[in-house]
Every structure is written in C-alpha cells, then in structure tokens.
Tab-separated table of C-alpha atoms and ligand atoms in Angstrom:
chain	number	residue	atom	x	y	z
A	23	MET	CA	0.078	0.043	-0.040
A	24	THR	CA	0.897	3.640	-0.820
A	25	ASP	CA	0.272	6.837	0.214
A	26	GLU	CA	-0.058	10.246	-1.564
A	27	ARG	CA	3.548	10.984	-1.716
A	28	GLY	CA	4.431	7.630	-3.112
A	29	THR	CA	5.814	5.716	-0.420
A	30	SER	CA	4.867	2.452	1.424
A	31	ASP	CA	4.782	3.950	4.886
A	32	ALA	CA	1.575	5.794	5.240
A	33	ARG	CA	3.156	7.336	8.791
A	34	GLY	CA	5.474	8.776	5.954
A	35	THR	CA	8.952	9.079	5.661
A	36	VAL	CA	11.727	10.270	8.519
A	37	LEU	CA	14.919	12.226	7.321
A	38	VAL	CA	17.458	12.521	9.549
A	39	THR	CA	20.168	14.535	9.608
A	40	GLY	CA	23.376	14.045	10.443
A	41	GLY	CA	22.245	10.708	10.367
A	42	PHE	CA	25.219	8.523	9.977
A	43	GLY	CA	26.724	11.144	13.950
A	44	LEU	CA	26.243	9.286	17.184
A	45	VAL	CA	22.361	10.783	18.055
A	46	GLY	CA	21.858	9.560	14.265
A	47	SER	CA	22.258	6.059	13.965
A	48	ALA	CA	20.717	5.135	17.406
A	49	THR	CA	17.835	7.303	16.503
A	50	ALA	CA	17.463	5.735	13.351
A	51	ARG	CA	18.544	2.235	14.438
A	52	ARG	CA	15.619	3.193	16.893
A	53	LEU	CA	13.065	3.994	14.060
A	54	SER	CA	13.402	1.046	12.086
A	55	GLU	CA	12.895	-0.693	15.190
A	56	LEU	CA	9.626	0.921	14.787
A	57	GLY	CA	8.910	0.053	11.197
A	58	ARG	CA	9.276	3.819	9.471
A	59	THR	CA	11.135	4.543	6.526
A	60	VAL	CA	14.632	6.677	7.565
A	61	VAL	CA	16.195	8.525	4.866
A	62	ILE	CA	19.518	9.243	6.202
A	63	ALA	CA	21.742	12.664	5.045
A	64	ASP	CA	24.830	13.178	5.866
A	65	LEU	CA	28.797	14.646	4.213
A	66	ASP	CA	29.986	11.970	1.343
A	67	THR	CA	32.710	10.883	3.635
A	68	PRO	CA	34.474	7.534	3.495
A	69	ALA	CA	33.150	7.054	6.871
A	70	THR	CA	29.590	8.010	6.131
A	71	ARG	CA	29.773	5.622	3.262
A	72	THR	CA	31.196	2.608	5.638
A	73	ALA	CA	27.746	3.123	7.713
A	74	ALA	CA	25.744	3.255	4.046
A	75	ALA	CA	26.882	0.103	3.844
A	76	ALA	CA	25.614	-1.526	6.963
A	77	LEU	CA	21.872	1.004	6.865
A	78	PRO	CA	19.550	-0.586	9.346
A	79	ARG	CA	16.481	-1.886	7.830
A	80	GLY	CA	13.622	0.953	6.163
A	81	ALA	CA	16.775	3.373	5.959
A	82	SER	CA	18.625	4.657	2.714
A	83	ALA	CA	21.590	8.023	3.404
A	84	ARG	CA	21.463	10.784	0.932
A	85	PHE	CA	25.242	11.989	0.652
A	86	VAL	CA	24.295	16.246	1.296
A	87	ASP	CA	26.147	18.822	2.716
A	88	LEU	CA	23.117	20.729	4.566
A	89	THR	CA	24.856	23.974	4.432
A	90	ASP	CA	24.910	24.078	-0.338
A	91	PRO	CA	20.921	26.042	-0.190
A	92	ASP	CA	20.885	23.244	-3.607
A	93	GLN	CA	21.543	20.693	-2.779
A	94	THR	CA	19.033	21.152	0.550
A	95	ALA	CA	16.662	22.004	-1.839
A	96	ARG	CA	17.011	19.444	-4.262
A	97	LEU	CA	17.519	16.597	-0.961
A	98	VAL	CA	13.583	17.470	0.656
A	99	ALA	CA	11.899	17.962	-2.498
A	100	ASP	CA	12.558	14.654	-3.445
A	101	VAL	CA	12.123	13.352	0.290
A	102	ALA	CA	9.009	15.147	1.541
A	103	PRO	CA	9.887	13.771	4.262
A	104	SER	CA	6.951	14.186	7.230
A	105	VAL	CA	9.317	14.410	9.519
A	106	ILE	CA	13.074	16.680	9.422
A	107	ILE	CA	14.702	15.467	12.625
A	108	HIS	CA	17.794	17.770	11.945
A	109	LEU	CA	20.906	17.128	14.553
A	110	ALA	CA	23.849	18.161	11.674
A	111	ALA	CA	25.623	19.882	13.658
A	112	ILE	CA	29.138	20.328	14.554
A	113	ILE	CA	29.799	19.883	18.513
A	114	PRO	CA	33.215	20.848	21.387
A	115	PRO	CA	35.233	20.438	21.071
A	116	GLY	CA	35.416	21.031	17.399
A	117	ILE	CA	33.108	23.785	17.420
A	118	TYR	CA	35.884	25.866	19.032
A	119	LYS	CA	38.839	25.031	15.864
A	120	ASN	CA	36.366	25.004	12.725
A	121	ARG	CA	34.547	28.411	14.320
A	122	ALA	CA	32.992	29.723	10.774
A	123	LEU	CA	32.163	26.863	9.158
A	124	ALA	CA	30.330	25.885	12.671
A	125	ARG	CA	28.237	29.383	12.133
A	126	ARG	CA	27.626	27.712	8.662
A	127	VAL	CA	27.015	24.020	9.681
A	128	ASN	CA	24.825	25.527	13.487
A	129	VAL	CA	23.222	28.029	12.430
A	130	ASP	CA	22.803	28.934	8.603
A	131	ALA	CA	21.897	25.158	7.159
A	132	THR	CA	19.417	25.205	9.697
A	133	ALA	CA	17.863	28.544	9.124
A	134	THR	CA	17.979	26.411	5.587
A	135	LEU	CA	16.154	23.683	5.708
A	136	VAL	CA	13.932	25.892	7.861
A	137	LYS	CA	13.069	27.829	5.015
A	138	VAL	CA	12.486	25.027	2.560
A	139	ALA	CA	10.288	22.936	4.314
A	140	GLU	CA	7.790	25.499	4.779
A	141	ALA	CA	7.619	25.765	1.204
A	142	GLN	CA	6.895	22.154	0.968
A	143	PRO	CA	3.928	22.007	-0.632
A	144	THR	CA	3.373	20.016	3.285
A	145	PRO	CA	5.342	21.205	5.682
A	146	PRO	CA	6.533	18.768	7.968
A	147	ARG	CA	6.745	18.168	11.710
A	148	PHE	CA	10.394	19.631	12.377
A	149	VAL	CA	12.069	17.748	14.827
A	150	GLN	CA	15.401	19.791	16.214
A	151	ALA	CA	18.326	18.970	18.080
A	152	SER	CA	19.136	21.309	20.920
A	153	SER	CA	21.133	21.309	24.032
A	154	ASN	CA	21.031	21.773	28.456
A	155	ALA	CA	23.870	24.316	27.036
A	156	VAL	CA	21.524	26.130	25.738
A	157	PHE	CA	21.041	27.693	29.830
A	158	GLY	CA	24.605	29.094	29.395
A	159	ALA	CA	27.537	28.225	31.916
A	160	ARG	CA	26.120	27.483	35.690
A	161	ASN	CA	27.931	27.573	38.747
A	162	PRO	CA	26.548	24.903	40.831
A	163	HIS	CA	27.138	26.884	43.598
A	164	LYS	CA	24.864	28.796	43.293
A	165	ALA	CA	22.418	27.815	40.402
A	166	THR	CA	19.318	25.661	43.284
A	167	GLY	CA	17.996	22.498	41.867
A	168	PRO	CA	17.020	21.100	38.070
A	169	VAL	CA	17.000	23.347	34.674
A	170	THR	CA	13.633	23.744	33.974
A	171	ALA	CA	12.108	24.473	29.641
A	172	ASP	CA	10.711	28.377	30.955
A	173	MET	CA	14.158	29.687	32.119
A	174	PRO	CA	16.001	32.199	29.529
A	175	MET	CA	18.687	30.797	27.497
A	176	LYS	CA	22.319	32.016	27.575
A	177	HIS	CA	24.819	32.603	25.417
A	178	SER	CA	28.091	31.122	27.555
A	179	ASP	CA	30.689	29.967	24.679
A	180	LEU	CA	29.837	29.470	21.271
A	181	TYR	CA	28.476	26.326	21.675
A	182	SER	CA	25.180	27.287	23.809
A	183	ALA	CA	24.702	30.135	21.554
A	184	HIS	CA	24.782	28.249	18.294
A	185	LYS	CA	22.175	26.059	19.694
A	186	ALA	CA	20.158	29.027	21.593
A	187	GLU	CA	20.398	31.209	17.443
A	188	ALA	CA	18.954	27.682	16.297
A	189	GLU	CA	15.897	27.147	17.893
A	190	SER	CA	15.219	30.409	18.217
A	191	ILE	CA	14.796	30.055	14.130
A	192	VAL	CA	13.530	26.465	14.714
A	193	ARG	CA	10.712	27.913	17.434
A	194	ALA	CA	10.311	31.298	15.224
A	195	SER	CA	9.173	28.796	11.856
A	196	SER	CA	5.375	28.501	11.149
A	197	LEU	CA	6.516	24.852	11.387
A	198	GLU	CA	4.915	22.205	13.531
A	199	TRP	CA	8.393	21.892	15.526
A	200	VAL	CA	9.927	19.191	18.128
A	201	VAL	CA	13.188	20.686	20.639
A	202	LEU	CA	14.580	18.349	22.221
A	203	ARG	CA	17.483	19.534	25.114
A	204	LEU	CA	19.948	17.111	25.505
A	205	GLY	CA	22.025	16.396	28.186
A	206	GLY	CA	25.460	13.963	28.200
A	207	VAL	CA	25.010	11.738	25.307
A	208	LEU	CA	27.039	8.812	26.732
A	209	SER	CA	27.216	5.686	24.828
A	210	VAL	CA	28.215	2.211	26.043
A	211	ASP	CA	29.657	1.090	22.781
A	212	PRO	CA	33.583	2.138	22.336
A	213	LYS	CA	33.785	2.944	19.196
A	214	ALA	CA	30.917	5.242	19.912
A	215	ILE	CA	32.648	8.309	20.991
A	216	PRO	CA	35.788	9.424	19.428
A	217	PHE	CA	38.724	8.715	21.934
A	218	ASN	CA	41.410	10.792	21.078
A	219	ALA	CA	44.017	13.807	21.328
A	220	ASP	CA	41.080	16.409	21.459
A	221	ALA	CA	38.560	14.427	23.143
A	222	LEU	CA	41.059	13.870	26.414
A	223	TYR	CA	42.736	17.577	26.603
A	224	PHE	CA	38.680	18.200	26.121
A	225	GLU	CA	37.180	15.827	29.404
A	226	SER	CA	39.964	16.976	31.362
A	227	LEU	CA	39.477	21.057	31.227
A	228	LEU	CA	35.667	20.398	32.448
A	229	PRO	CA	35.867	21.089	36.183
A	230	THR	CA	34.692	17.709	37.974
A	231	ASP	CA	32.263	19.296	40.525
A	232	ASN	CA	30.442	20.698	37.178
A	233	ARG	CA	26.778	19.326	37.190
A	234	MET	CA	26.386	17.440	33.949
A	235	HIS	CA	23.450	15.116	33.360
A	236	SER	CA	24.247	12.031	31.351
A	237	VAL	CA	22.121	9.888	28.914
A	238	ASP	CA	22.411	6.309	27.472
A	239	VAL	CA	22.068	7.515	23.282
A	240	ARG	CA	19.738	4.975	22.789
A	241	ASP	CA	16.429	6.389	25.163
A	242	VAL	CA	17.577	9.513	23.064
A	243	ALA	CA	16.990	8.008	19.975
A	244	TRP	CA	13.269	6.562	21.829
A	245	ALA	CA	12.657	9.998	23.097
A	246	PHE	CA	13.368	11.483	19.058
A	247	ALA	CA	11.452	8.593	16.919
A	248	ALA	CA	9.191	9.296	19.831
A	249	ALA	CA	8.655	12.749	19.299
A	250	THR	CA	7.754	12.639	15.241
A	251	THR	CA	3.992	10.878	16.655
A	252	ALA	CA	3.464	12.086	20.094
A	253	ASP	CA	1.267	15.120	20.917
A	254	VAL	CA	3.991	17.115	21.458
A	255	ALA	CA	4.077	19.759	19.245
A	256	ARG	CA	5.453	23.695	20.401
A	257	GLU	CA	6.724	22.042	23.134
A	258	ILE	CA	10.317	21.686	24.680
A	259	LEU	CA	11.114	18.784	26.318
A	260	LEU	CA	14.658	18.206	28.204
A	261	ILE	CA	15.915	15.027	26.982
A	262	ALA	CA	17.829	12.863	30.212
A	263	GLY	CA	18.732	9.695	31.976
A	264	ASP	CA	16.626	9.305	35.228
A	265	ASP	CA	17.506	10.294	38.319
A	266	SER	CA	21.453	8.311	38.456
A	267	HIS	CA	22.794	10.106	35.552
A	268	LYS	CA	22.531	12.763	37.489
A	269	GLN	CA	26.372	13.571	38.051
A	270	LEU	CA	29.569	15.035	38.016
A	271	TYR	CA	32.104	15.002	36.060
A	272	GLY	CA	34.674	13.979	37.344
A	273	ASP	CA	32.820	11.001	38.605
A	274	ILE	CA	31.725	9.912	35.147
A	275	THR	CA	35.272	9.092	32.882
A	276	PRO	CA	37.285	7.104	35.885
A	277	ALA	CA	33.629	5.385	35.881
A	278	LEU	CA	33.734	5.128	31.614
A	279	ALA	CA	36.536	4.150	31.815
A	280	GLY	CA	37.060	2.371	34.702
A	281	ALA	CA	33.657	0.061	33.135
A	282	ARG	CA	36.849	-0.261	29.799
A	283	GLY	CA	39.827	-1.895	32.425
A	284	ILE	CA	42.012	2.118	33.038
A	285	LYS	CA	41.974	1.545	36.510
A	286	GLY	CA	41.685	5.143	38.803
A	287	GLY	CA	40.567	7.058	36.407
A	288	LEU	CA	42.291	9.089	33.953
A	289	ALA	CA	44.448	12.660	34.006
A	290	PRO	CA	43.606	14.555	37.676
A	291	GLY	CA	40.986	17.209	37.193
A	292	ARG	CA	40.735	20.395	38.713
A	293	LYS	CA	37.165	21.739	40.827
A	294	GLY	CA	35.584	25.031	39.589
A	295	ASN	CA	36.038	28.689	41.041
A	296	PRO	CA	32.977	28.529	43.497
A	297	ASP	CA	32.450	32.447	43.210
A	298	ASP	CA	33.172	33.220	38.985
A	299	ASP	CA	29.864	32.441	37.537
A	300	ASP	CA	31.301	32.011	33.927
A	301	ALA	CA	33.989	29.983	34.679
A	302	TRP	CA	32.004	26.507	34.762
A	303	PHE	CA	30.496	24.454	32.098
A	304	VAL	CA	27.698	24.927	29.694
A	305	THR	CA	26.038	21.765	30.930
A	306	ASP	CA	23.151	21.126	34.121
A	307	TRP	CA	20.667	18.799	35.533
A	308	MET	CA	17.755	19.399	34.080
A	309	ASP	CA	14.142	18.842	34.961
A	310	THR	CA	13.204	15.174	32.461
A	311	ALA	CA	9.989	15.021	34.215
A	312	ARG	CA	7.030	16.702	31.542
A	313	ALA	CA	9.138	14.844	28.560
A	314	GLN	CA	9.517	11.535	30.336
A	315	GLU	CA	5.472	11.128	29.971
A	316	ALA	CA	5.056	11.932	27.236
A	317	LEU	CA	7.966	9.786	25.203
A	318	GLN	CA	8.806	7.273	27.755
A	319	PHE	CA	12.593	6.927	26.544
A	320	GLN	CA	14.486	6.547	29.960
A	321	HIS	CA	15.697	2.651	29.909
A	322	HIS	CA	19.223	2.810	30.768
A	323	SER	CA	20.005	3.838	34.348
A	324	TRP	CA	24.279	4.021	35.082
A	325	GLN	CA	24.431	1.697	36.628
A	326	ASP	CA	22.899	-0.319	33.706
A	327	MET	CA	25.477	2.159	31.519
A	328	ILE	CA	27.898	0.717	33.355
A	329	ASP	CA	27.388	-2.869	33.154
A	330	GLU	CA	27.171	-3.248	29.796
A	331	ALA	CA	30.271	-1.503	28.868
A	332	ALA	CA	32.078	-3.464	30.976
A	333	ARG	CA	30.127	-6.601	29.183
A	334	GLN	CA	31.241	-4.630	25.715
A	335	ALA	CA	35.098	-3.523	27.028
A	336	GLY	CA	35.917	-6.959	25.814
A	337	PRO	CA	39.419	-8.505	26.727
A	338	SER	CA	40.992	-4.917	25.927
A	339	LYS	CA	40.280	-4.384	29.723
A	340	TYR	CA	42.636	-7.499	31.388
A	341	VAL	CA	45.623	-5.127	29.173
A	342	LEU	CA	44.290	-1.527	30.041
A	343	ALA	CA	43.929	-3.065	34.158
A	344	LEU	CA	47.521	-3.995	33.377
A	345	LEU	CA	48.571	-0.113	31.144
A	346	SER	CA	46.335	1.695	34.071
A	347	PRO	CA	49.530	3.367	35.626
A	348	VAL	CA	51.905	4.172	32.624
A	349	ILE	CA	48.171	5.954	30.977
A	350	ARG	CA	47.580	7.405	33.892
A	351	ALA	CA	51.005	8.934	34.060
A	352	VAL	CA	51.087	9.532	30.044
A	353	LEU	CA	47.366	12.034	30.059
A	354	LYS	CA	48.347	13.302	33.332
A	355	ARG	CA	51.892	15.760	30.912
A	356	ARG	CA	48.362	16.015	28.628
A	357	GLY	CA	46.271	17.329	30.822
A	358	ALA	CA	44.710	20.878	30.946
A	359	TYR	CA	46.410	22.465	33.646
A	360	TRP	CA	49.580	20.769	33.186
A	361	LYS	CA	51.846	22.798	35.752
A	362	GLN	CA	49.346	25.769	35.091
A	363	PRO	CA	49.178	28.252	38.224
A	364	GLY	CA	46.415	28.073	39.990
A	365	GLN	CA	43.815	26.364	41.504
A	366	TYR	CA	40.576	25.785	40.288
A	367	ALA	CA	39.582	25.127	36.441
A	368	ASP	CA	40.013	27.405	34.017
A	369	PRO	CA	37.242	25.187	31.104
A	370	TRP	CA	37.163	28.885	28.199
A	371	GLY	CA	41.168	29.785	29.130
A	372	ALA	CA	41.814	25.738	28.550
A	373	ILE	CA	39.827	25.841	25.781
A	374	LYS	CA	41.242	28.721	24.576
A	375	ARG	CA	44.966	27.077	25.111
A	376	ARG	CA	45.179	24.859	23.268
A	377	ILE	CA	41.821	24.190	20.803
A	378	GLY	CA	40.308	27.722	19.950
A	379	ASP	CA	38.846	30.961	21.153
A	380	PRO	CA	35.172	28.960	22.609
A	381	SER	CA	33.943	33.497	23.322
A	382	PRO	CA	30.643	33.553	20.937
A	383	ASP	CA	30.171	34.471	17.395
A	384	SER	CA	30.409	39.188	17.952
B	577	LIG	N1	26.295	14.208	22.123
B	577	LIG	C1	25.602	15.475	22.683
B	577	LIG	O1	26.248	15.137	24.122
B	577	LIG	C2	24.570	16.491	22.577
B	577	LIG	C3	24.264	17.344	23.491
B	577	LIG	C4	24.091	18.129	23.717
B	577	LIG	C5	22.492	18.448	21.835
B	577	LIG	N2	23.349	16.985	21.170
B	577	LIG	C6	22.718	17.534	19.446
B	577	LIG	O2	23.016	16.254	19.348
B	577	LIG	C7	23.295	16.603	17.849
B	577	LIG	C8	23.746	15.451	17.491
B	577	LIG	O3	24.741	15.172	18.040
B	577	LIG	P1	26.106	14.279	18.113
B	577	LIG	O4	26.261	13.662	18.661
B	577	LIG	O5	25.344	12.396	17.552
B	577	LIG	O6	27.362	15.154	17.041
B	577	LIG	P2	28.002	14.144	15.642
B	577	LIG	O7	28.701	15.559	15.758
B	577	LIG	O8	28.425	12.913	16.182
B	577	LIG	O9	26.963	13.990	14.281
B	577	LIG	C9	26.108	15.031	13.683
B	577	LIG	C10	26.233	14.460	12.879
B	577	LIG	O10	26.578	16.504	10.910
B	577	LIG	C11	26.412	15.278	10.292
B	577	LIG	N3	27.378	16.663	10.209
B	577	LIG	C12	27.634	17.710	10.446
B	577	LIG	N4	28.333	18.778	9.381
B	577	LIG	C13	27.128	19.347	7.759
B	577	LIG	C14	26.652	18.938	6.969
B	577	LIG	N5	27.521	20.607	6.749
B	577	LIG	N6	25.742	19.055	5.752
B	577	LIG	C15	25.341	17.169	6.882
B	577	LIG	N7	25.906	16.319	7.935
B	577	LIG	C16	26.883	17.211	8.681
B	577	LIG	C17	27.734	14.981	10.479
B	577	LIG	O11	28.789	14.279	9.407
B	577	LIG	C18	27.830	13.901	11.962
B	577	LIG	O12	27.697	13.062	11.284
B	577	LIG	C19	23.570	17.904	17.795
B	577	LIG	O13	22.682	18.788	17.093
B	577	LIG	C20	23.863	18.486	18.545
B	577	LIG	O14	24.242	19.408	19.291
B	577	LIG	C21	24.118	16.114	21.249
C-alpha cells in the first residue's frame, strides 16, 4: 500500500540530518525497529560511506552538504518527508577549532532547512536537536535546582550561542516544531565516541564538580523517534536519563574508563571556582518529568550503562588494567592544568590555549 507521497509507509518518511553521527545512527536504528521509512542525510566522507554500507532495514542514505542551499532544497523536495529530525551540527570540542564553518552548519544551515521545509506543499514536523547548553554556564554553588524548559537562554560560549540561535529560528517558524534539549549523550559502545587527543584534553579541562546530566544514546534515539508522532507539537522537552544520571564530571569518566579496564581514572582534574559564575561548562541537571511523561524514553540507568560497557569492553580491558599506571602518567602530563598556575579549573582559558576561541560570535 502506498500513501499520497508514493511511499510504502502511511506515517511518511522521516528525514534524519546528521544521521550517521552518534545520535543519528541510534535514531535511525530505533526508527527502523518501529518499521518507519528513514532517509539519512549526512556528509560524503569515508566514514559515512562505510556506515551507509550497513544501513538498518527501511533506511536509505543521501550524501549532502547542508551548508549548500541547493543541495538542501533538492534533498527535501526528493524525500518529501513527513518529519525532519535535524541533528546535523558541529559540536564541542571541534566547534572551537572551526568557528566559521560551525556557524554555517549550526545556524545558517538550520535557517535554510527551516525555510525549505516551510515551502513544502505539506510542511513536515520539525524535530530540532538542541542542548542543555542553551542555559549557559552553570555554577553549582549558586544555581539551585534542575533547569526547566521555561528558564531563559544564555549565550556563554560559541556552542550555547549557536544552539540557542538555531532553536530560536525553529521556534519562530510556521512549522509544527518540537525542540529536544539533550543532556550529555553517552554510549556503551567503545567505538561510538571518539577517544582522541582533543577529546581527552577536553575531558580533562571540565570542572570536576560541574554538574552534568547524562543519558544513554539509545534513550535519546527513543525520544527522537517518539517525538515524530507524540502529542508534543511546539513543546520544548528536556532529554536526559533518570535520577541516577545526575552526575559530576569528576565521576563520569573514571567510571566509564574503569568499565573499560583503566583503573584509577584518567588525568586528575580541578574543581570549578565557586566565586566565578562564568568559569563553568554549559551543562547542568535537568527536570525531565514532562519529557518522560510524553515520550517514555528513559530505559537505561547509569549502572546499567556501566555494567554493559564493562561487558562490551572485551579482552582489551585486561591489557588496559595492566597499563593503567602508564596511561595515567602520560595523560597527567597532557591534562589541561598540568603545570598551570591557580587552584581552580578555567575551562574557557584551557579551551582557548589548546583548541580555539570559545567566545560567542561578535
Ligand atoms: N552528543 C551530545 O552529548 C549532545 C548533547 C546535546 C545536544 N546534542 C545535539 O545533538 C545533535 C547530534 O549530536 P551528535 O552527538 O550525534 O553529533 P555528531 O558530531 O556525532 O553528529 C553530527 C553529524 O552531523 C553531520 N554534519 C556536520 N556537518 C554537516 C553538513 N554540512 N551537512 C550534513 N551533515 C553534516 C556530521 O557528519 C555528523 O554525522 C547535534 O545537534 C548536537 O548539538 C548532542
């Protein structure tokens, strides 16, 4: 049976931008499990070509650069989606290295996609991936309670500014929009999140007592898939794990690294400055009650993730356990605060020193 768009799925096609990224891959898998027709749109790279060779059932891939308005217009016209899940973005730490490109992807391409979607004969629902970063830097010594959807947005750095701008574009559109503001997305799959020099340095600069609300990528995928049909039009929903995911940076990496065999954590970090409200990273615990009520997406507790990460780590964890003292010694010297003056973490200074300018666009 075909619907008016000529597809075989009466619920219509879901277009997932950035669909080969961390969240996108899991979202395409979840939609496939639900029997949905999915088109993944992502850049043409060796990694996305490899991923496209093993697509989940019901999914196909289109290689596009969403910073090119012509490619975007052609994509949307060809696919005629009933829903767009817009995930494509350049996120930390890479965003601070590629400021101009990041603006074109995170803000300009979102504006183009929204405009193209609005001009469709049947405009799609637009599910926007936003972030708890839109609440800005959060000093846990001053900011009380979890953040809620109605709190004001604050531009603390380039990423929080881009996500807030993109969200504002989507919310000002005539589309049936839904905004999902994500917490810190983690995966039990050791290959899913890059473990390179930039990522390790970035991890070492985050204040150890900075709050971060983690969430299993499979639960995020569940939320995006549910948001394609749930009665949540024009709502902002806060997507993070259950209460066991309300964590501090200083506890997360040692637990995950430990599950993979590295005992005793990675580089020692620094606490944040209680007297400087700006010297904190752009994450906090969130009130997920409404999102959970509407989308029923929280299925993996923090302990479930740690147990599963340990099971998935394989035999390498015994080797890593033996190498732990050496790994720690090396990472200590590469850490953001090695031989740096001062007592407290200075996340923006550390980003500027080794990655790039983190300040919002002027
Ligand atoms: N990962 C997190 O912890 C987190 C937290 C909050 C919000 N988010 C948001 O969720 C979304 C997905 O994040 P992710 O972790 O999967 O990121 P990711 O970097 O893994 O995936 C982003 C994808 O976008 C694609 N992309 C980049 N530029 C493109 C372009 N010009 N045209 C087409 N595709 C392009 C990339 O190739 C990549 O596959 C982003 O919007 C991000 O801001 C993520």
